[in-house]
Every structure is written in structure tokens, then in C-alpha cells.
């Protein structure tokens, strides 16, 4: 694992790094991240599809990204997450994988932030909002 000092190096080598191609506010190259390792990409894609069907953190990550950006981008994002997890497991013999759970995103955001976001959305729709705590 000395060839890849960070998980970003491994993702870049496998061409699973996110592409940031923008010039003067215009997005360039909207398709793939490049010509990477075909067999590794195929295996990561299959593993990402399998993980997407589970009730786990990676499955929820796939569903959240697919909702906003589409299935292909979600597949690459989950494949990259799997690659980063594998790098950590292979580089440190003492490392263990702990799934964060499908409700990680729901419990990670504080209640005050959720409340503020809902109030903003209602105000954007033209409603005047007054909040009172329940008894």
C-alpha cells in the first residue's frame, strides 16, 4: 500500500476521483472521469449497485445522490466510497469497518438546523411562520 499514500491517490489512479472541470463558470466534460482501470471500474460498479440495494450507509448515500444527480453519478460516488473504505482497511491492519447506518444523515443534522431550513422553505413559498414549542 506504499504506492498509494492517501485514499485520494488510489481513487485518482483508478479514475474514480471526482472531476472538477470548470472554466469561467461553465462546467466542462460532463461525462466520465477518464479512462481508468476497466476491470477495477467494473468490479466497483457492481459492488456499488449491490451496496445501493442494502439498508446501510452506502445504500442511503446512493439513494440521496441518485435523487439529485442521477444513477450513474451515484454509482461512481458509492464506488469511490468503497475504494476509500478498502484503502483504509488494507493500509491499517488494526482498522475495522463500522457502518454508520441508513439514518446517519437524519441524525447528523441538529434539530435547530432542520427547523431553520423548514422555516426558510415555507417563507420562500410565501407563508409567514410563527413557531411555538409543543406542550
Tab-separated table of N, CA and C in Angstrom:
chain	number	residue	atom	x	y	z
A	1	UNK	N	0.816	-1.205	0.000
A	1	UNK	CA	0.000	0.000	0.000
A	1	UNK	C	0.856	1.263	0.000
A	2	UNK	N	2.172	1.126	-0.034
A	2	UNK	CA	3.020	2.309	-0.038
A	2	UNK	C	2.930	3.076	-1.356
A	3	UNK	N	2.468	2.414	-2.399
A	3	UNK	CA	2.329	3.092	-3.686
A	3	UNK	C	1.271	4.182	-3.637
A	4	UNK	N	0.263	4.001	-2.791
A	4	UNK	CA	-0.829	4.979	-2.658
A	4	UNK	C	-0.805	5.538	-1.240
A	5	UNK	N	-0.172	6.695	-1.025
A	5	UNK	CA	-0.057	7.226	0.334
A	5	UNK	C	-1.382	7.698	0.937
A	6	UNK	N	-2.341	8.062	0.109
A	6	UNK	CA	-3.648	8.507	0.609
A	6	UNK	C	-4.745	7.827	-0.201
A	7	UNK	N	-5.970	7.799	0.330
A	7	UNK	CA	-7.057	7.219	-0.467
A	7	UNK	C	-7.337	8.020	-1.737
A	8	UNK	N	-7.027	9.303	-1.717
A	8	UNK	CA	-7.211	10.130	-2.916
A	8	UNK	C	-6.292	9.699	-4.045
A	9	UNK	N	-5.066	9.278	-3.699
A	9	UNK	CA	-4.141	8.787	-4.725
A	9	UNK	C	-4.686	7.520	-5.383
A	10	UNK	N	-5.242	6.619	-4.574
A	10	UNK	CA	-5.808	5.382	-5.122
A	10	UNK	C	-7.015	5.690	-6.000
A	11	UNK	N	-7.882	6.582	-5.557
A	11	UNK	CA	-9.064	6.940	-6.334
A	11	UNK	C	-8.659	7.621	-7.639
A	12	UNK	N	-7.631	8.434	-7.598
A	12	UNK	CA	-7.162	9.108	-8.801
A	12	UNK	C	-6.565	8.108	-9.782
A	13	UNK	N	-5.794	7.145	-9.269
A	13	UNK	CA	-5.192	6.126	-10.128
A	13	UNK	C	-6.268	5.277	-10.806
A	14	UNK	N	-7.328	4.989	-10.062
A	14	UNK	CA	-8.411	4.174	-10.596
A	14	UNK	C	-9.385	4.995	-11.446
A	15	UNK	N	-9.156	6.301	-11.548
A	15	UNK	CA	-10.030	7.240	-12.258
A	15	UNK	C	-11.419	7.259	-11.631
A	16	UNK	N	-11.465	7.170	-10.309
A	16	UNK	CA	-12.710	7.303	-9.561
A	16	UNK	C	-12.698	8.573	-8.726
A	17	UNK	N	-11.834	9.514	-9.077
A	17	UNK	CA	-11.794	10.797	-8.389
A	17	UNK	C	-12.845	11.716	-9.009
A	18	UNK	N	-13.458	12.577	-8.201
A	18	UNK	CA	-14.447	13.484	-8.772
A	18	UNK	C	-13.791	14.471	-9.730
A	19	UNK	N	-14.423	14.683	-10.852
A	19	UNK	CA	-13.881	15.595	-11.846
A	19	UNK	C	-14.311	17.022	-11.578
A	20	UNK	N	-13.366	17.928	-11.457
A	20	UNK	CA	-13.672	19.337	-11.277
A	20	UNK	C	-13.152	20.049	-12.509
A	21	UNK	N	-14.025	20.196	-13.482
A	21	UNK	CA	-13.634	20.821	-14.735
A	21	UNK	C	-14.559	21.992	-14.970
A	22	UNK	N	-14.091	23.171	-14.625
A	22	UNK	CA	-14.911	24.362	-14.770
A	22	UNK	C	-14.018	25.495	-15.236
A	23	UNK	N	-14.540	26.255	-16.186
A	23	UNK	CA	-13.801	27.399	-16.685
A	23	UNK	C	-14.785	28.534	-16.929
A	24	UNK	N	-14.555	29.659	-16.306
A	24	UNK	CA	-15.401	30.847	-16.442
A	24	UNK	C	-16.851	30.533	-16.089
A	25	UNK	N	-17.044	29.694	-15.075
A	25	UNK	CA	-18.389	29.379	-14.625
A	25	UNK	C	-19.094	28.323	-15.443
A	26	UNK	N	-18.442	27.802	-16.489
A	26	UNK	CA	-19.062	26.772	-17.315
A	26	UNK	C	-18.487	25.415	-16.944
A	27	UNK	N	-19.358	24.437	-16.799
A	27	UNK	CA	-18.932	23.074	-16.498
A	27	UNK	C	-18.450	22.415	-17.788
A	28	UNK	N	-17.302	21.770	-17.726
A	28	UNK	CA	-16.726	21.107	-18.893
A	28	UNK	C	-16.697	19.604	-18.652
A	29	UNK	N	-16.824	18.835	-19.691
A	29	UNK	CA	-16.683	17.396	-19.602
A	29	UNK	C	-17.662	16.755	-18.641
A	30	UNK	N	-18.915	16.685	-19.010
A	30	UNK	CA	-19.944	16.213	-18.090
A	30	UNK	C	-20.062	14.693	-18.053
A	31	UNK	N	-19.247	13.979	-18.792
A	31	UNK	CA	-19.448	12.530	-18.850
A	31	UNK	C	-18.618	11.809	-17.800
A	32	UNK	N	-17.553	11.150	-18.174
A	32	UNK	CA	-16.839	10.263	-17.263
A	32	UNK	C	-15.658	10.958	-16.619
A	33	UNK	N	-15.019	10.233	-15.695
A	33	UNK	CA	-13.856	10.773	-15.006
A	33	UNK	C	-12.573	10.419	-15.743
A	34	UNK	N	-12.654	9.721	-16.857
A	34	UNK	CA	-11.471	9.389	-17.640
A	34	UNK	C	-11.384	7.905	-17.921
A	35	UNK	N	-10.362	7.510	-18.654
A	35	UNK	CA	-10.136	6.101	-18.960
A	35	UNK	C	-9.312	5.505	-17.829
A	36	UNK	N	-9.971	4.774	-16.970
A	36	UNK	CA	-9.290	4.185	-15.822
A	36	UNK	C	-9.064	2.702	-16.031
A	37	UNK	N	-8.928	2.019	-14.939
A	37	UNK	CA	-8.734	0.580	-14.956
A	37	UNK	C	-10.091	-0.076	-15.191
A	38	UNK	N	-10.263	-0.691	-16.351
A	38	UNK	CA	-11.568	-1.217	-16.744
A	38	UNK	C	-12.099	-2.260	-15.776
A	39	UNK	N	-11.268	-3.206	-15.405
A	39	UNK	CA	-11.731	-4.297	-14.567
A	39	UNK	C	-12.049	-3.817	-13.152
A	40	UNK	N	-11.233	-2.915	-12.637
A	40	UNK	CA	-11.500	-2.356	-11.316
A	40	UNK	C	-12.787	-1.536	-11.340
A	41	UNK	N	-12.984	-0.762	-12.391
A	41	UNK	CA	-14.199	0.047	-12.502
A	41	UNK	C	-15.433	-0.847	-12.589
A	42	UNK	N	-15.320	-1.943	-13.306
A	42	UNK	CA	-16.448	-2.864	-13.436
A	42	UNK	C	-16.791	-3.496	-12.084
A	43	UNK	N	-15.769	-3.906	-11.345
A	43	UNK	CA	-15.998	-4.512	-10.039
A	43	UNK	C	-16.568	-3.490	-9.059
A	44	UNK	N	-16.010	-2.274	-9.063
A	44	UNK	CA	-16.527	-1.232	-8.170
A	44	UNK	C	-17.962	-0.861	-8.523
A	45	UNK	N	-18.277	-0.835	-9.805
A	45	UNK	CA	-19.647	-0.542	-10.231
A	45	UNK	C	-20.621	-1.599	-9.753
A	46	UNK	N	-20.243	-2.879	-9.888
A	46	UNK	CA	-21.102	-3.967	-9.417
A	46	UNK	C	-21.275	-3.912	-7.902
A	47	UNK	N	-20.171	-3.640	-7.201
A	47	UNK	CA	-20.243	-3.555	-5.737
A	47	UNK	C	-21.102	-2.368	-5.309
A	48	UNK	N	-21.017	-1.263	-6.038
A	48	UNK	CA	-21.821	-0.088	-5.710
A	48	UNK	C	-23.302	-0.362	-5.932
A	49	UNK	N	-23.628	-1.079	-6.992
A	49	UNK	CA	-25.029	-1.430	-7.248
A	49	UNK	C	-25.542	-2.357	-6.158
A	50	UNK	N	-24.689	-3.302	-5.739
A	50	UNK	CA	-25.076	-4.183	-4.644
A	50	UNK	C	-25.253	-3.436	-3.340
A	51	UNK	N	-24.363	-2.491	-3.072
A	51	UNK	CA	-24.470	-1.708	-1.841
A	51	UNK	C	-25.686	-0.796	-1.876
A	52	UNK	N	-26.073	-0.353	-3.066
A	52	UNK	CA	-27.224	0.543	-3.192
A	52	UNK	C	-28.518	-0.143	-2.795
A	53	UNK	N	-28.563	-1.450	-2.898
A	53	UNK	CA	-29.784	-2.194	-2.575
A	53	UNK	C	-29.875	-2.564	-1.099
A	54	UNK	N	-28.884	-2.202	-0.316
A	54	UNK	CA	-28.874	-2.573	1.089
A	54	UNK	C	-29.442	-1.453	1.950
A	55	UNK	N	-29.742	-1.806	3.177
A	55	UNK	CA	-30.214	-0.817	4.150
A	55	UNK	C	-29.028	-0.428	5.017
A	56	UNK	N	-28.085	0.297	4.410
A	56	UNK	CA	-26.854	0.683	5.101
A	56	UNK	C	-26.528	2.132	4.750
A	57	UNK	N	-25.411	2.609	5.282
A	57	UNK	CA	-24.973	3.978	4.992
A	57	UNK	C	-24.718	4.152	3.496
A	58	UNK	N	-24.047	3.184	2.876
A	58	UNK	CA	-23.738	3.307	1.445
A	58	UNK	C	-25.004	3.258	0.597
A	59	UNK	N	-25.981	2.440	1.002
A	59	UNK	CA	-27.254	2.387	0.278
A	59	UNK	C	-27.988	3.711	0.353
A	60	UNK	N	-27.986	4.319	1.524
A	60	UNK	CA	-28.647	5.617	1.679
A	60	UNK	C	-27.889	6.701	0.930
A	61	UNK	N	-26.552	6.607	0.916
A	61	UNK	CA	-25.744	7.560	0.167
A	61	UNK	C	-26.086	7.487	-1.324
A	62	UNK	N	-26.204	6.263	-1.840
A	62	UNK	CA	-26.572	6.079	-3.249
A	62	UNK	C	-27.934	6.710	-3.533
A	63	UNK	N	-28.908	6.430	-2.687
A	63	UNK	CA	-30.259	6.947	-2.933
A	63	UNK	C	-30.309	8.471	-2.864
A	64	UNK	N	-29.584	9.082	-1.930
A	64	UNK	CA	-29.569	10.544	-1.828
A	64	UNK	C	-28.941	11.185	-3.062
A	65	UNK	N	-27.825	10.614	-3.527
A	65	UNK	CA	-27.139	11.200	-4.687
A	65	UNK	C	-27.925	10.932	-5.965
A	66	UNK	N	-28.495	9.725	-6.093
A	66	UNK	CA	-29.257	9.382	-7.295
A	66	UNK	C	-30.480	10.271	-7.437
A	67	UNK	N	-31.081	10.649	-6.329
A	67	UNK	CA	-32.243	11.534	-6.364
A	67	UNK	C	-31.893	12.880	-6.974
A	68	UNK	N	-30.705	13.391	-6.632
A	68	UNK	CA	-30.330	14.732	-7.067
A	68	UNK	C	-29.575	14.742	-8.385
A	69	UNK	N	-28.679	13.785	-8.580
A	69	UNK	CA	-27.756	13.867	-9.711
A	69	UNK	C	-27.866	12.740	-10.720
A	70	UNK	N	-28.605	11.695	-10.411
A	70	UNK	CA	-28.762	10.595	-11.350
A	70	UNK	C	-28.045	9.334	-10.880
A	71	UNK	N	-28.436	8.219	-11.485
A	71	UNK	CA	-27.938	6.915	-11.049
A	71	UNK	C	-26.468	6.701	-11.371
A	72	UNK	N	-26.019	7.178	-12.515
A	72	UNK	CA	-24.622	6.946	-12.896
A	72	UNK	C	-23.656	7.682	-11.968
A	73	UNK	N	-23.951	8.926	-11.651
A	73	UNK	CA	-23.071	9.675	-10.749
A	73	UNK	C	-23.112	9.081	-9.345
A	74	UNK	N	-24.271	8.620	-8.936
A	74	UNK	CA	-24.377	7.979	-7.628
A	74	UNK	C	-23.577	6.685	-7.602
A	75	UNK	N	-23.598	5.961	-8.701
A	75	UNK	CA	-22.832	4.716	-8.791
A	75	UNK	C	-21.338	4.990	-8.648
A	76	UNK	N	-20.840	6.018	-9.317
A	76	UNK	CA	-19.417	6.370	-9.224
A	76	UNK	C	-19.089	6.869	-7.818
A	77	UNK	N	-19.976	7.647	-7.207
A	77	UNK	CA	-19.715	8.179	-5.872
A	77	UNK	C	-19.643	7.063	-4.834
A	78	UNK	N	-20.546	6.099	-4.915
A	78	UNK	CA	-20.524	4.985	-3.970
A	78	UNK	C	-19.339	4.077	-4.259
A	79	UNK	N	-18.988	3.907	-5.534
A	79	UNK	CA	-17.791	3.133	-5.874
A	79	UNK	C	-16.538	3.768	-5.301
A	80	UNK	N	-16.462	5.087	-5.357
A	80	UNK	CA	-15.315	5.780	-4.770
A	80	UNK	C	-15.306	5.633	-3.255
A	81	UNK	N	-16.480	5.694	-2.638
A	81	UNK	CA	-16.556	5.491	-1.186
A	81	UNK	C	-16.070	4.095	-0.810
A	82	UNK	N	-16.455	3.102	-1.601
A	82	UNK	CA	-15.984	1.740	-1.361
A	82	UNK	C	-14.474	1.644	-1.510
A	83	UNK	N	-13.936	2.330	-2.504
A	83	UNK	CA	-12.486	2.323	-2.724
A	83	UNK	C	-11.749	2.964	-1.545
A	84	UNK	N	-12.287	4.043	-1.007
A	84	UNK	CA	-11.677	4.702	0.158
A	84	UNK	C	-11.750	3.789	1.381
A	85	UNK	N	-12.880	3.120	1.570
A	85	UNK	CA	-13.011	2.174	2.689
A	85	UNK	C	-12.001	1.047	2.548
A	86	UNK	N	-11.870	0.511	1.336
A	86	UNK	CA	-10.900	-0.573	1.106
A	86	UNK	C	-9.478	-0.113	1.364
A	87	UNK	N	-9.155	1.116	0.967
A	87	UNK	CA	-7.799	1.625	1.218
A	87	UNK	C	-7.517	1.661	2.708
A	88	UNK	N	-8.480	2.161	3.489
A	88	UNK	CA	-8.278	2.244	4.935
A	88	UNK	C	-8.136	0.860	5.557
A	89	UNK	N	-8.927	-0.102	5.091
A	89	UNK	CA	-8.844	-1.449	5.650
A	89	UNK	C	-7.543	-2.142	5.286
A	90	UNK	N	-7.047	-1.894	4.068
A	90	UNK	CA	-5.809	-2.547	3.640
A	90	UNK	C	-4.562	-1.860	4.183
A	91	UNK	N	-4.613	-0.556	4.399
A	91	UNK	CA	-3.421	0.161	4.831
A	91	UNK	C	-3.175	0.036	6.334
A	92	UNK	N	-4.220	-0.182	7.117
A	92	UNK	CA	-4.070	-0.303	8.568
A	92	UNK	C	-4.615	-1.657	9.015
A	93	UNK	N	-3.749	-2.573	9.460
A	93	UNK	CA	-4.226	-3.905	9.865
A	93	UNK	C	-5.159	-3.865	11.081
A	94	UNK	N	-5.098	-2.807	11.884
A	94	UNK	CA	-5.943	-2.709	13.072
A	94	UNK	C	-7.309	-2.088	12.777
A	95	UNK	N	-7.516	-1.606	11.553
A	95	UNK	CA	-8.760	-0.911	11.215
A	95	UNK	C	-9.907	-1.906	11.064
A	96	UNK	N	-11.094	-1.474	11.482
A	96	UNK	CA	-12.315	-2.251	11.335
A	96	UNK	C	-13.375	-1.349	10.727
A	97	UNK	N	-14.256	-1.941	9.924
A	97	UNK	CA	-15.308	-1.159	9.291
A	97	UNK	C	-16.536	-1.134	10.198
A	98	UNK	N	-17.044	0.046	10.484
A	98	UNK	CA	-18.267	0.226	11.252
A	98	UNK	C	-19.245	1.005	10.379
A	99	UNK	N	-20.358	0.372	10.039
A	99	UNK	CA	-21.356	1.041	9.212
A	99	UNK	C	-22.046	2.128	10.025
A	100	UNK	N	-22.193	3.301	9.439
A	100	UNK	CA	-22.809	4.427	10.131
A	100	UNK	C	-24.327	4.312	10.201
A	101	UNK	N	-24.900	3.452	9.385
A	101	UNK	CA	-26.344	3.238	9.409
A	101	UNK	C	-27.077	4.116	8.409
A	102	UNK	N	-28.260	3.663	7.995
A	102	UNK	CA	-29.012	4.432	6.996
A	102	UNK	C	-29.577	5.742	7.533
A	103	UNK	N	-29.672	5.879	8.854
A	103	UNK	CA	-30.230	7.102	9.415
A	103	UNK	C	-29.146	8.097	9.807
A	104	UNK	N	-27.928	7.922	9.311
A	104	UNK	CA	-26.824	8.813	9.662
A	104	UNK	C	-27.129	10.243	9.262
A	105	UNK	N	-27.643	10.447	8.058
A	105	UNK	CA	-27.898	11.805	7.577
A	105	UNK	C	-29.011	12.471	8.374
A	106	UNK	N	-30.003	11.690	8.813
A	106	UNK	CA	-31.112	12.261	9.583
A	106	UNK	C	-30.671	12.659	10.986
A	107	UNK	N	-29.838	11.849	11.610
A	107	UNK	CA	-29.424	12.140	12.982
A	107	UNK	C	-28.232	13.077	13.031
A	108	UNK	N	-27.529	13.247	11.933
A	108	UNK	CA	-26.332	14.084	11.899
A	108	UNK	C	-26.673	15.573	11.923
A	109	UNK	N	-27.832	15.929	11.388
A	109	UNK	CA	-28.249	17.331	11.332
A	109	UNK	C	-29.021	17.654	12.604
A	110	UNK	N	-28.678	18.744	13.253
A	110	UNK	CA	-29.327	19.117	14.514
A	110	UNK	C	-30.765	19.560	14.263
A	111	UNK	N	-31.568	19.484	15.326
A	111	UNK	CA	-32.979	19.855	15.215
A	111	UNK	C	-33.160	21.339	14.906
A	112	UNK	N	-32.278	22.179	15.460
A	112	UNK	CA	-32.418	23.608	15.192
A	112	UNK	C	-32.137	23.918	13.722
A	113	UNK	N	-31.207	23.194	13.136
A	113	UNK	CA	-30.905	23.408	11.719
A	113	UNK	C	-32.059	22.935	10.841
A	114	UNK	N	-32.658	21.797	11.199
A	114	UNK	CA	-33.822	21.309	10.456
A	114	UNK	C	-34.961	22.317	10.531
A	115	UNK	N	-35.196	22.845	11.740
A	115	UNK	CA	-36.265	23.808	11.944
A	115	UNK	C	-36.021	25.058	11.098
A	116	UNK	N	-34.793	25.566	11.101
A	116	UNK	CA	-34.451	26.755	10.336
A	116	UNK	C	-34.657	26.515	8.838
A	117	UNK	N	-34.266	25.340	8.355
A	117	UNK	CA	-34.432	25.036	6.933
A	117	UNK	C	-35.909	24.965	6.543
A	118	UNK	N	-36.742	24.353	7.391
A	118	UNK	CA	-38.165	24.256	7.086
A	118	UNK	C	-38.833	25.634	7.102
A	119	UNK	N	-38.438	26.463	8.044
A	119	UNK	CA	-38.995	27.818	8.102
A	119	UNK	C	-38.614	28.594	6.844
A	120	UNK	N	-37.368	28.473	6.420
A	120	UNK	CA	-36.927	29.163	5.190
A	120	UNK	C	-37.705	28.685	3.966
A	121	UNK	N	-37.947	27.384	3.901
A	121	UNK	CA	-38.688	26.857	2.755
A	121	UNK	C	-40.119	27.372	2.743
A	122	UNK	N	-40.748	27.407	3.901
A	122	UNK	CA	-42.114	27.934	3.969
A	122	UNK	C	-42.158	29.422	3.649
A	123	UNK	N	-41.161	30.185	4.111
A	123	UNK	CA	-41.114	31.613	3.795
A	123	UNK	C	-40.887	31.832	2.306
A	124	UNK	N	-40.119	30.969	1.676
A	124	UNK	CA	-39.899	31.088	0.240
A	124	UNK	C	-41.185	30.818	-0.538
A	125	UNK	N	-42.090	30.025	0.043
A	125	UNK	CA	-43.375	29.756	-0.599
A	125	UNK	C	-44.407	30.849	-0.320
A	126	UNK	N	-44.021	31.841	0.515
A	126	UNK	CA	-44.908	32.972	0.758
A	126	UNK	C	-45.692	32.879	2.043
A	127	UNK	N	-45.320	32.041	2.979
A	127	UNK	CA	-46.021	31.917	4.252
A	127	UNK	C	-45.276	32.678	5.343
A	128	UNK	N	-46.040	33.192	6.291
A	128	UNK	CA	-45.455	33.806	7.482
A	128	UNK	C	-45.479	32.730	8.577
A	129	UNK	N	-44.330	32.453	9.166
A	129	UNK	CA	-44.198	31.326	10.082
A	129	UNK	C	-43.950	31.824	11.481
A	130	UNK	N	-44.728	31.298	12.424
A	130	UNK	CA	-44.521	31.556	13.864
A	130	UNK	C	-44.410	30.206	14.548
A	131	UNK	N	-43.318	29.989	15.253
A	131	UNK	CA	-43.085	28.709	15.912
A	131	UNK	C	-43.324	28.823	17.410
A	132	UNK	N	-44.060	27.837	17.928
A	132	UNK	CA	-44.285	27.739	19.361
A	132	UNK	C	-43.958	26.324	19.786
A	133	UNK	N	-43.247	26.156	20.902
A	133	UNK	CA	-42.931	24.797	21.338
A	133	UNK	C	-44.202	24.070	21.798
A	134	UNK	N	-44.242	22.770	21.527
A	134	UNK	CA	-45.387	21.960	21.934
A	134	UNK	C	-45.344	21.719	23.437
A	135	UNK	N	-46.514	21.554	24.036
A	135	UNK	CA	-46.574	21.359	25.483
A	135	UNK	C	-46.117	19.964	25.881
